[in-house]
mmCIF file of C-alpha atoms in Angstrom:
data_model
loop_
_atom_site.group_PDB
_atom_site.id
_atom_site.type_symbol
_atom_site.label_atom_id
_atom_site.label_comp_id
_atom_site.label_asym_id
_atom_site.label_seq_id
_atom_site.Cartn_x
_atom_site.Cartn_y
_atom_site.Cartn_z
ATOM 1 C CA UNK H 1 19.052 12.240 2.851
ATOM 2 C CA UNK H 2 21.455 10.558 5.464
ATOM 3 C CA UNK H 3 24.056 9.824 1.826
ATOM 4 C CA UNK H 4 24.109 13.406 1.858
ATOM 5 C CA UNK H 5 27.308 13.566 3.555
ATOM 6 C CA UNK H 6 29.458 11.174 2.008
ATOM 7 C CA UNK H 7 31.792 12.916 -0.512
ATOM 8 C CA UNK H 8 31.294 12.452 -4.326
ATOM 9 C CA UNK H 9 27.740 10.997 -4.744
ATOM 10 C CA UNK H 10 26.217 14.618 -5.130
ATOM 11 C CA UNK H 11 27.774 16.475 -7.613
ATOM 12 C CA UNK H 12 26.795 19.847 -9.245
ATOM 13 C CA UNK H 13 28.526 18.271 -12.526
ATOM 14 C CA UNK H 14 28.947 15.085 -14.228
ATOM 15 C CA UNK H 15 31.619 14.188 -16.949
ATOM 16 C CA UNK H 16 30.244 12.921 -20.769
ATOM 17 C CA UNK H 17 31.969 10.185 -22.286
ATOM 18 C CA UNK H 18 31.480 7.769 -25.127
ATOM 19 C CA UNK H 19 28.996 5.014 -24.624
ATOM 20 C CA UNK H 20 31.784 2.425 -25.148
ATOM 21 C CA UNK H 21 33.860 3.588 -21.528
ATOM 22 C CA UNK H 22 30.781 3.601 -19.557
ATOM 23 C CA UNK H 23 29.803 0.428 -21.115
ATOM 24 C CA UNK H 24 33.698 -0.845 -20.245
ATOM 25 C CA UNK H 25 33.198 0.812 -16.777
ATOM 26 C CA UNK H 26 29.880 -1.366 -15.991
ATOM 27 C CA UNK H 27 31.037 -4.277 -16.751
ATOM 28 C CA UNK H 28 34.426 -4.266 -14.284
ATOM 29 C CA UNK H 29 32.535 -3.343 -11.735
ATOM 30 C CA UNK H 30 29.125 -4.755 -11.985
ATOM 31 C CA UNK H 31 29.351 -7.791 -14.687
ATOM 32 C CA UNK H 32 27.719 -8.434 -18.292
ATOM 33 C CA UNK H 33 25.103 -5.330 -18.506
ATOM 34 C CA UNK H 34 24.019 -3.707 -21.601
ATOM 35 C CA UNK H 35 23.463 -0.339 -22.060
ATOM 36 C CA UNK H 36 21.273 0.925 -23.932
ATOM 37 C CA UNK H 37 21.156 4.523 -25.331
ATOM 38 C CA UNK H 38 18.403 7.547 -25.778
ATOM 39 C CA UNK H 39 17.641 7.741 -29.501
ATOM 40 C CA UNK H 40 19.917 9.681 -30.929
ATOM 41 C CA UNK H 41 23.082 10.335 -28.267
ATOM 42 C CA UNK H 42 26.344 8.893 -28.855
ATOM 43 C CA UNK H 43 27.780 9.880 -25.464
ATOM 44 C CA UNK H 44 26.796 9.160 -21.107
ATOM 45 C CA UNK H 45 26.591 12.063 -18.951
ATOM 46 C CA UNK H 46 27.394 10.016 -15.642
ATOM 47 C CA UNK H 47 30.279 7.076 -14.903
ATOM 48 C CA UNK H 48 30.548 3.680 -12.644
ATOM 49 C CA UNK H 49 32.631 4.238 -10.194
ATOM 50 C CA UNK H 50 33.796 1.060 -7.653
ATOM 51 C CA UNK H 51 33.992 2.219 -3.833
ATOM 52 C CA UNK H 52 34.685 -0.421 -0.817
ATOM 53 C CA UNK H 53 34.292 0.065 2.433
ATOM 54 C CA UNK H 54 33.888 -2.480 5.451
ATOM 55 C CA UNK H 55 34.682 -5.459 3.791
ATOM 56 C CA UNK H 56 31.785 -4.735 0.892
ATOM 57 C CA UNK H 57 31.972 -3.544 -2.423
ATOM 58 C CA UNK H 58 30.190 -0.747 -3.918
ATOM 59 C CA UNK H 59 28.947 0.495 -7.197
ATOM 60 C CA UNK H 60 28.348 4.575 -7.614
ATOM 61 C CA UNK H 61 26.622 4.391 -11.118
ATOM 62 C CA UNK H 62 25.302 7.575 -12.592
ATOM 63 C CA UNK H 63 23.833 7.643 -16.183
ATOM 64 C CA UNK H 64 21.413 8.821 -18.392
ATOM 65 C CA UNK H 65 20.673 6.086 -20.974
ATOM 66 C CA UNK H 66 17.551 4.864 -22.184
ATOM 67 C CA UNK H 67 17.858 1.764 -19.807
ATOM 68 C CA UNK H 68 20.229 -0.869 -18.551
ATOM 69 C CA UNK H 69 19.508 -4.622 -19.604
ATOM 70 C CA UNK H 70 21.055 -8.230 -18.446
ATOM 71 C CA UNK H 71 19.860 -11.351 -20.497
ATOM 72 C CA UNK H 72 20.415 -14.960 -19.424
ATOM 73 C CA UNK H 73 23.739 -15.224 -21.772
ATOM 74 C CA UNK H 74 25.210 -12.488 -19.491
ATOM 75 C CA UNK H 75 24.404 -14.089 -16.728
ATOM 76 C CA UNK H 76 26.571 -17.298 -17.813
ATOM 77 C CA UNK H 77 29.742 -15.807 -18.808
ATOM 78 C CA UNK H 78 29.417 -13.919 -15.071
ATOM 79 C CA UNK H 79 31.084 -15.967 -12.079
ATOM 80 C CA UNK H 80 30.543 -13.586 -9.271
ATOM 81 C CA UNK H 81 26.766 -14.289 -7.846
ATOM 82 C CA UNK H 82 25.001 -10.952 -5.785
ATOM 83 C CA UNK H 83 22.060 -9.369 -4.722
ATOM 84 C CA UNK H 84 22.481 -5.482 -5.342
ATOM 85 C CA UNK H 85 20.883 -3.698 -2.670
ATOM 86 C CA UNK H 86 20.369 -0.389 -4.534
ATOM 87 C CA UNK H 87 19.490 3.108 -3.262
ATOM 88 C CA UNK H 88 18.190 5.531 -5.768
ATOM 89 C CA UNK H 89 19.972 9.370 -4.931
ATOM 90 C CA UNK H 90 18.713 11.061 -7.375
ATOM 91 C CA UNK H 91 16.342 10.862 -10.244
ATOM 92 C CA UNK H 92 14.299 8.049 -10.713
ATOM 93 C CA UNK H 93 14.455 3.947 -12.786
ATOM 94 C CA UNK H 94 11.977 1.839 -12.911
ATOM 95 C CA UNK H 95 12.866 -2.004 -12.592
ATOM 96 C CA UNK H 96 11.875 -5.552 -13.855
ATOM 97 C CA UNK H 97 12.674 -8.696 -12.832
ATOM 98 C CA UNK H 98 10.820 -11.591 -12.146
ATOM 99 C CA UNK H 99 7.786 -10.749 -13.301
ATOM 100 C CA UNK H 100 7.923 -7.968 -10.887
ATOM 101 C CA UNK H 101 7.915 -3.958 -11.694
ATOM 102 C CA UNK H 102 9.016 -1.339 -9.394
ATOM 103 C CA UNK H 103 9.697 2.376 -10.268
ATOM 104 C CA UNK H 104 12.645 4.360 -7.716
ATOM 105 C CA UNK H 105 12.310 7.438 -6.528
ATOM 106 C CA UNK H 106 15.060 9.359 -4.954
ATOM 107 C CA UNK H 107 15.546 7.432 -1.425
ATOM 108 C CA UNK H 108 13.746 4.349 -2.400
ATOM 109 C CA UNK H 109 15.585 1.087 -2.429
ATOM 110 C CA UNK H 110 15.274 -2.012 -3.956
ATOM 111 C CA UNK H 111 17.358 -5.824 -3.718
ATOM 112 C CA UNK H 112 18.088 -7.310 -7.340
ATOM 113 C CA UNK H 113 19.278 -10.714 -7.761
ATOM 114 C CA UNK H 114 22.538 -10.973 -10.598
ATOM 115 C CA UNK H 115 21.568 -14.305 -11.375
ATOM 116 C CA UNK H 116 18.455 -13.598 -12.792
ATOM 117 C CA UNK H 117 17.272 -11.284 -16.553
ATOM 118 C CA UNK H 118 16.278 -7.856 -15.262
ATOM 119 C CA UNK H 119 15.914 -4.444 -16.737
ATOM 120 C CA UNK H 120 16.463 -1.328 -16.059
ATOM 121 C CA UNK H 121 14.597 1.548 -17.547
ATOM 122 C CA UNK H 122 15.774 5.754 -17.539
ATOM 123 C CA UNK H 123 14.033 6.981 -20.216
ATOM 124 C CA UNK H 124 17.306 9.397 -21.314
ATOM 125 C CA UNK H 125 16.851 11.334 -17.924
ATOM 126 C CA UNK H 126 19.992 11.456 -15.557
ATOM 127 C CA UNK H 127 19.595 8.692 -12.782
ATOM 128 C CA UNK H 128 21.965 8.496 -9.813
ATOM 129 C CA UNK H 129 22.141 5.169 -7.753
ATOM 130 C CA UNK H 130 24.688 3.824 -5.256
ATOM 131 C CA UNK H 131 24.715 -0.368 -5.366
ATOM 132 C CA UNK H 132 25.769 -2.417 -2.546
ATOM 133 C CA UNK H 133 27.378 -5.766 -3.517
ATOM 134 C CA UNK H 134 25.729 -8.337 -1.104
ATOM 135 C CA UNK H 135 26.842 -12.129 -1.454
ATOM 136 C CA UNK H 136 24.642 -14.177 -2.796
ATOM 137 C CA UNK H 137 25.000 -17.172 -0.723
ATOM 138 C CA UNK H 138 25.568 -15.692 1.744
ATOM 139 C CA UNK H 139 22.301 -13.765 2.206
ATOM 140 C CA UNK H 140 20.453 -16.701 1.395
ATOM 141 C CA UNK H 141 21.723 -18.675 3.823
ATOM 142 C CA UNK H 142 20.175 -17.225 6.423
ATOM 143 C CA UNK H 143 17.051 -19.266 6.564
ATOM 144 C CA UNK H 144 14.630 -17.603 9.247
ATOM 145 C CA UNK H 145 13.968 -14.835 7.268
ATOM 146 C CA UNK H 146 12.679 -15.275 3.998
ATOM 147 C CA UNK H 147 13.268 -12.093 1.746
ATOM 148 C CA UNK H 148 11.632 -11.003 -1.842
ATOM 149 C CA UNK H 149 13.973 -9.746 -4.793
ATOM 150 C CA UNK H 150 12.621 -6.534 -7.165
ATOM 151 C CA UNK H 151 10.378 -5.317 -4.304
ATOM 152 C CA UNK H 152 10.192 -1.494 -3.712
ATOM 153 C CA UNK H 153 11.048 -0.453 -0.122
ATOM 154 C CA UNK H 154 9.654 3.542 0.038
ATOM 155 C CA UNK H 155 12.064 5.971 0.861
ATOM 156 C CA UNK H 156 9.693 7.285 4.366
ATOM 157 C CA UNK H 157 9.607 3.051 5.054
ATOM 158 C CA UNK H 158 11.940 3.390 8.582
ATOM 159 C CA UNK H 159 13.938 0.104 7.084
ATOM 160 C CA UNK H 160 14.806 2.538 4.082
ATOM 161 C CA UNK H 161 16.245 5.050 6.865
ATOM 162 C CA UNK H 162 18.070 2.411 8.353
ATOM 163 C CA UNK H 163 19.833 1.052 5.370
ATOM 164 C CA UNK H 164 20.734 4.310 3.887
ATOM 165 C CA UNK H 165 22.644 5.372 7.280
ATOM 166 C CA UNK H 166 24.669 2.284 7.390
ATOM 167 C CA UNK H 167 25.863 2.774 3.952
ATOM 168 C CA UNK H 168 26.190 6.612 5.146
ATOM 169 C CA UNK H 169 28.196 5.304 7.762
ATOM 170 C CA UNK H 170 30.473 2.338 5.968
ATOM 171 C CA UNK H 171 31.224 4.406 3.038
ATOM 172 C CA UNK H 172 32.548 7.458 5.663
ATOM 173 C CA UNK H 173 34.973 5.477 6.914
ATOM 174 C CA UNK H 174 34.620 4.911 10.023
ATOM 175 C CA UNK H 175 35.090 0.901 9.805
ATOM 176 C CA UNK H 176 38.119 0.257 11.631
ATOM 177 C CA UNK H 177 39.152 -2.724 13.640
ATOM 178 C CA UNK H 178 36.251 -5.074 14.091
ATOM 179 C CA UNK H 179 33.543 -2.373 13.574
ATOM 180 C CA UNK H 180 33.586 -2.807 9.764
ATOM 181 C CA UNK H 181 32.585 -6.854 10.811
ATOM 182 C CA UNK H 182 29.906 -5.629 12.854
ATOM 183 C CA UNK H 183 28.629 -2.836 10.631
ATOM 184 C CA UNK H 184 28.512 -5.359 7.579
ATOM 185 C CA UNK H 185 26.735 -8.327 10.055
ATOM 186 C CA UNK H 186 24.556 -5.697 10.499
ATOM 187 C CA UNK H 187 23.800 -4.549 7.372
ATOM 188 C CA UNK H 188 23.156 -7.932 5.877
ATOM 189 C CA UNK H 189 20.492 -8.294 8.799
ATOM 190 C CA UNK H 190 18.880 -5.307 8.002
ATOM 191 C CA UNK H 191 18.398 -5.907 4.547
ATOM 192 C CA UNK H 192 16.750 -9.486 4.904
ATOM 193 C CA UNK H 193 14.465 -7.741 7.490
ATOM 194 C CA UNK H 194 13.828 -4.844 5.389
ATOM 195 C CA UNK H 195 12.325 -7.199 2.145
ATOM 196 C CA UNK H 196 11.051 -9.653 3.838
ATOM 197 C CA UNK H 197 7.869 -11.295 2.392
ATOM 198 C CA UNK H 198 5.674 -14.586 1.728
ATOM 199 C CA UNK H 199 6.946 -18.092 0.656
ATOM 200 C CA UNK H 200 8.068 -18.110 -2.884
ATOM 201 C CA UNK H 201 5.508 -21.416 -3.598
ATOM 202 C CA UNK H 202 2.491 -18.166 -3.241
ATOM 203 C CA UNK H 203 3.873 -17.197 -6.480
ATOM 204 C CA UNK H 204 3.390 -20.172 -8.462
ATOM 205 C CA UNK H 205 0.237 -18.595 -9.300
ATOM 206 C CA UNK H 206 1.804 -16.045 -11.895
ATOM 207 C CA UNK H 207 4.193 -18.692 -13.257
ATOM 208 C CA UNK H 208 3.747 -19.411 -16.726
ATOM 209 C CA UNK H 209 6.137 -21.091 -18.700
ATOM 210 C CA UNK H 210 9.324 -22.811 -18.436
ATOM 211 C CA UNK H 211 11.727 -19.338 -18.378
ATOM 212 C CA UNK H 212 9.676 -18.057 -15.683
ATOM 213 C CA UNK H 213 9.648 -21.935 -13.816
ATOM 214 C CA UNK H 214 13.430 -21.863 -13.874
ATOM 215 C CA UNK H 215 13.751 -18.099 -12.437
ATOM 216 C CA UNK H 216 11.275 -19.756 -9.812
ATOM 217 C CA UNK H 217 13.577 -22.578 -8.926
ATOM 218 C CA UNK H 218 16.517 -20.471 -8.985
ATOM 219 C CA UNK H 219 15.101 -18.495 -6.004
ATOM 220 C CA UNK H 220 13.926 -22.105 -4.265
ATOM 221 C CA UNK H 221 17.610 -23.142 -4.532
ATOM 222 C CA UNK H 222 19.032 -19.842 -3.435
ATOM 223 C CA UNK H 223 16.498 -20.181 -0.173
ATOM 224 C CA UNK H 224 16.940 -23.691 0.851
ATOM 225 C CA UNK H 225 20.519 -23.881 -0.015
ATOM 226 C CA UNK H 226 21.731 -25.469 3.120
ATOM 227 C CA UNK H 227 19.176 -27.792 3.713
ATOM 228 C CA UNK H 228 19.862 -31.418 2.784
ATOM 229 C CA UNK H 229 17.021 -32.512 1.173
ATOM 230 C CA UNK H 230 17.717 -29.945 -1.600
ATOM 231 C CA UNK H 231 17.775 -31.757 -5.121
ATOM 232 C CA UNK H 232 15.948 -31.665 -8.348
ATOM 233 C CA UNK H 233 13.089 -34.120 -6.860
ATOM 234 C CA UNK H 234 12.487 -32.144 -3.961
ATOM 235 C CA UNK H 235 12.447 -29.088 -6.230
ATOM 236 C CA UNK H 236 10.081 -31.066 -8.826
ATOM 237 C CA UNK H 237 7.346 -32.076 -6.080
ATOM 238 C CA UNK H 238 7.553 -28.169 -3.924
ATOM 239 C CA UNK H 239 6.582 -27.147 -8.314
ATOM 240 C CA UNK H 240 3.936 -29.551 -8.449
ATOM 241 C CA UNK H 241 6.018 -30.590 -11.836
ATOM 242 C CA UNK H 242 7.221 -33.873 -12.959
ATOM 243 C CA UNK H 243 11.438 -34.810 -12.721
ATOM 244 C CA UNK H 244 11.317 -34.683 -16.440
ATOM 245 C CA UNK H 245 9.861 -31.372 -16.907
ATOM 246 C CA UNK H 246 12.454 -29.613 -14.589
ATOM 247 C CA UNK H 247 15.329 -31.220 -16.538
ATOM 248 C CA UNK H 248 13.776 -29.918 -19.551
ATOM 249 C CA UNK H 249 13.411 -26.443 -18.453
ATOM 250 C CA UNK H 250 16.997 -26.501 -17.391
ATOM 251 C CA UNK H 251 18.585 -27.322 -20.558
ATOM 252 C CA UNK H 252 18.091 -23.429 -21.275
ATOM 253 C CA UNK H 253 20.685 -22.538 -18.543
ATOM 254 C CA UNK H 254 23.310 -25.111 -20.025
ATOM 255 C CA UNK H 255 23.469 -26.491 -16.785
ATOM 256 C CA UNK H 256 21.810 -29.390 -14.277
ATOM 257 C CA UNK H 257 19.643 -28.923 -11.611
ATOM 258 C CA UNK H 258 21.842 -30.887 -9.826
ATOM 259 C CA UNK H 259 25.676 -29.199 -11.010
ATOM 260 C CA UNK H 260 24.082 -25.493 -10.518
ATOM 261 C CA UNK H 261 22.986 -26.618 -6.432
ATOM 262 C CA UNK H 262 26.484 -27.972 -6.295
ATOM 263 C CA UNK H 263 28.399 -25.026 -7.316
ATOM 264 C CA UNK H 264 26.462 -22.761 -5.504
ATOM 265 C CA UNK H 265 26.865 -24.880 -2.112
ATOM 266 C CA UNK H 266 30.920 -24.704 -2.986
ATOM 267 C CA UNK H 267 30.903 -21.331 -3.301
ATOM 268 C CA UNK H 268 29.058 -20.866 0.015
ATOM 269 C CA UNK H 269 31.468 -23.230 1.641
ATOM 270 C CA UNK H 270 34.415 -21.089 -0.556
ATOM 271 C CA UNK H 271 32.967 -17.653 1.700
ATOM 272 C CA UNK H 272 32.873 -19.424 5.090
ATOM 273 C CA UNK H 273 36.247 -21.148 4.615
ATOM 274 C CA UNK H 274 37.680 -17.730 3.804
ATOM 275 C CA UNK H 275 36.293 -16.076 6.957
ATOM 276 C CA UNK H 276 37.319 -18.633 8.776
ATOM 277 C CA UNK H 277 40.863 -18.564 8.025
ATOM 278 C CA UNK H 278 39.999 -14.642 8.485
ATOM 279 C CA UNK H 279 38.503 -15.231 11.971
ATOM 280 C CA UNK H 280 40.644 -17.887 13.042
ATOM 281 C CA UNK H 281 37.841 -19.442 15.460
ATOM 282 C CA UNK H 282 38.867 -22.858 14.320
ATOM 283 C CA UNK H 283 35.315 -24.235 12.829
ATOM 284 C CA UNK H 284 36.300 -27.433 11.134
ATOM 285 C CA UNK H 285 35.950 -29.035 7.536
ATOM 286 C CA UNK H 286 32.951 -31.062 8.324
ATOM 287 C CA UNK H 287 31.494 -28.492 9.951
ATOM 288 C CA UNK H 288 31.565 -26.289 7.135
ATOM 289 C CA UNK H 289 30.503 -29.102 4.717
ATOM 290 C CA UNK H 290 27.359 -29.931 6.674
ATOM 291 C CA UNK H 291 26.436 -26.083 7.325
ATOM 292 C CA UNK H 292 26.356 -25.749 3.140
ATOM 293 C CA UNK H 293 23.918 -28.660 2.737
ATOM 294 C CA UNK H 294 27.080 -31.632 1.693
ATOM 295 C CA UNK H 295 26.323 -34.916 3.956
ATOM 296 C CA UNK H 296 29.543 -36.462 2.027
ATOM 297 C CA UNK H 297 32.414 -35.165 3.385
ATOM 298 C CA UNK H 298 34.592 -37.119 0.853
ATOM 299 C CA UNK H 299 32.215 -35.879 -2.032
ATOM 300 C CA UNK H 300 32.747 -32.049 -0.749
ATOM 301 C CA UNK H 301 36.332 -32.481 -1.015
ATOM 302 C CA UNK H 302 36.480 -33.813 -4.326
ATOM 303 C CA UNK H 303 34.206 -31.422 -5.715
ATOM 304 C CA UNK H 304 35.836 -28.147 -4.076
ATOM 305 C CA UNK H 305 39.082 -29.471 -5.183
ATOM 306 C CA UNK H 306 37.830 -30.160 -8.737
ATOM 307 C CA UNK H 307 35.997 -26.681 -8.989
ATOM 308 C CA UNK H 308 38.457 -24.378 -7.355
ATOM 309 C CA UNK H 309 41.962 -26.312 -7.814
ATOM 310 C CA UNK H 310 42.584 -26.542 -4.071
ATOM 311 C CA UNK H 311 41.660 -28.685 -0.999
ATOM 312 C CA UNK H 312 39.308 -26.592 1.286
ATOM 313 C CA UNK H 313 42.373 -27.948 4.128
ATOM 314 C CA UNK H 314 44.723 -25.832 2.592
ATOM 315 C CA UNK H 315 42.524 -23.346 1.482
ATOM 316 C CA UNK H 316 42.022 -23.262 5.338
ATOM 317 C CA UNK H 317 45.471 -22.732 6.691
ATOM 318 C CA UNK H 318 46.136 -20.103 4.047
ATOM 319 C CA UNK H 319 48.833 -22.547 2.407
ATOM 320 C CA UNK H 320 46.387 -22.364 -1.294
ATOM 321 C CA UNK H 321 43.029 -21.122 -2.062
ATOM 322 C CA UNK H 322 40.320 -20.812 -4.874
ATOM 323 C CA UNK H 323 39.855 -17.754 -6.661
ATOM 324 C CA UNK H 324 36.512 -17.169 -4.637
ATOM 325 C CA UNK H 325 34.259 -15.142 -7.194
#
């Protein structure tokens, strides 16, 4: 396998500790996830290890727990917002999330979505898995190629090949100067190409129920993000549901329709702000406003100063920023 090289992920032995670390461990790098144990063991052979390279993070998470588990209550208490493109090494896990099963073999990947329930099962056998922490918005954004979540790619799948030798070469270290930019432009690509699939409506068929309605509309906001015409009515007709019945359904999040398409167009605007200043090409305010989906540039500013404690102008120049999760 092209991971093969990089130092660390193959290791003849693994270190034991108390379910409580690893636990610990998971959750700084990763977020809210539950472990859960094989009947009858106290201790995890394996560790979470954090690794960045290019500009991304990385997760190196080796186990051998029953399975892994993240509810919607996790999800709330968790700011940060990714789609984990993981790569199984070694061993195997088999995956659930919305509505969707997949089972990992070594070299197969997979994309998971943070903001949505999902489980992840080992059966007690050691499992070895690098993650690649992909920003949410930010890979949603990119609206000519629409992508599927909790979709197997096979390991022999040339896509597969390619992914697993740009995190072979990111995580070597060879990302100096502006190649890290380009290898993680690149890498983003590749993985919207690499899942892409039909229009989410196609799977209205298999919806039943309000939990699995919201996880729907989740993904419909996450995809159309930047479009204007975004908003809980537009949302409500592409369901084939009434205004009333979305509200309903959202009450389980403890959020609006309306608030969670708002904060999630902020935070977008939060990542392009920041590589802006980065960049210094000199995009302006408006610009950035419009690109996220605001058509009120007076409305964006109140609400980015209201979420993040700073005007996106000063944010800009570097004078104050948010505490982009």
């Amino acid at each position: 396998m092209e991971l093969q090289a990089v130092g660390g992920l193959f290791r003849p032995r693994w270190e034991t500790q108390p379910l409580e670390a690893w636990a610990s461990q998971l959750q700084a790098v990763c977020g809210n996830y539950h472990p859960v144990p094989a009947e009858g063991r106290k201790a995890i052979t394996g560790a979470v290890e954090a690794l960045y390279a290019g500009g991304i993070d990385f997760a190196h998470v080796t186990k051998d727990l029953s399975a892994v588990e993240r509810h919607t209550a996790d999800i709330r208490r968790d700011d940060q917002e990714h789609l984990f493109l993981i790569i199984q090494l070694t061993g195997a896990c088999g995956i659930e999330q919305s509505g969707r099963q997949a089972v990992l073999q070594q070299g197969d990947c997979i994309l998971v979505d943070s903001t949505r329930p999902s489980r992840f099962v080992f059966s007690g056998r050691f499992s070895n898995q690098i993650s690649v922490h992909l920003p949410c918005q930010t890979m949603y954004a990119h609206r000519s190629v629409r992508f599927e979540v909790a979709s197997r790619l096979d390991r022999s799948d040339p896509m597969a090949t390619t992914l697993r030798s740009l995190v072979a070469k990111m995580l070597s270290g060879d990302t100096g100067g502006s190649k890290g930019d380009h290898l993680k432009s690149l890498l983003y690509d590749a993985t919207r190409l690499s899942f892409m699939g039909d229009d989410v409506v196609e799977l209205m068929a298999t919806v039943s129920g309000a939990g699995q309605r919201v996880e729907l509309v989740l993904e419909l906001i996450d995809r159309h993000l930047t479009e204007p015409e975004l908003g809980p009515k537009w949302l409500a007709q592409r369901l084939s549901v009434s205004l009333r019945t979305l509200q309903e359904d959202f009450q389980s999040t403890g959020a609006t329709c309306t608030a969670m398409i708002r904060d999630k167009r902020l935070k977008l605007a939060a990542e392009f702000l920041e590589r802006e200043r980065s960049a210094g090409k000199g995009r302006s305010i408006a610009d950035i406003a419009f690109a996220c989906g605001f058509n009120d540039i007076s409305y964006f500013n109140r609400s980015f100063r209201e979420k993040f404690g700073s005007a996106p102008s000063g944010y800009l120049r570097g004078t104050s920023g948010p505490a982009v999760q």
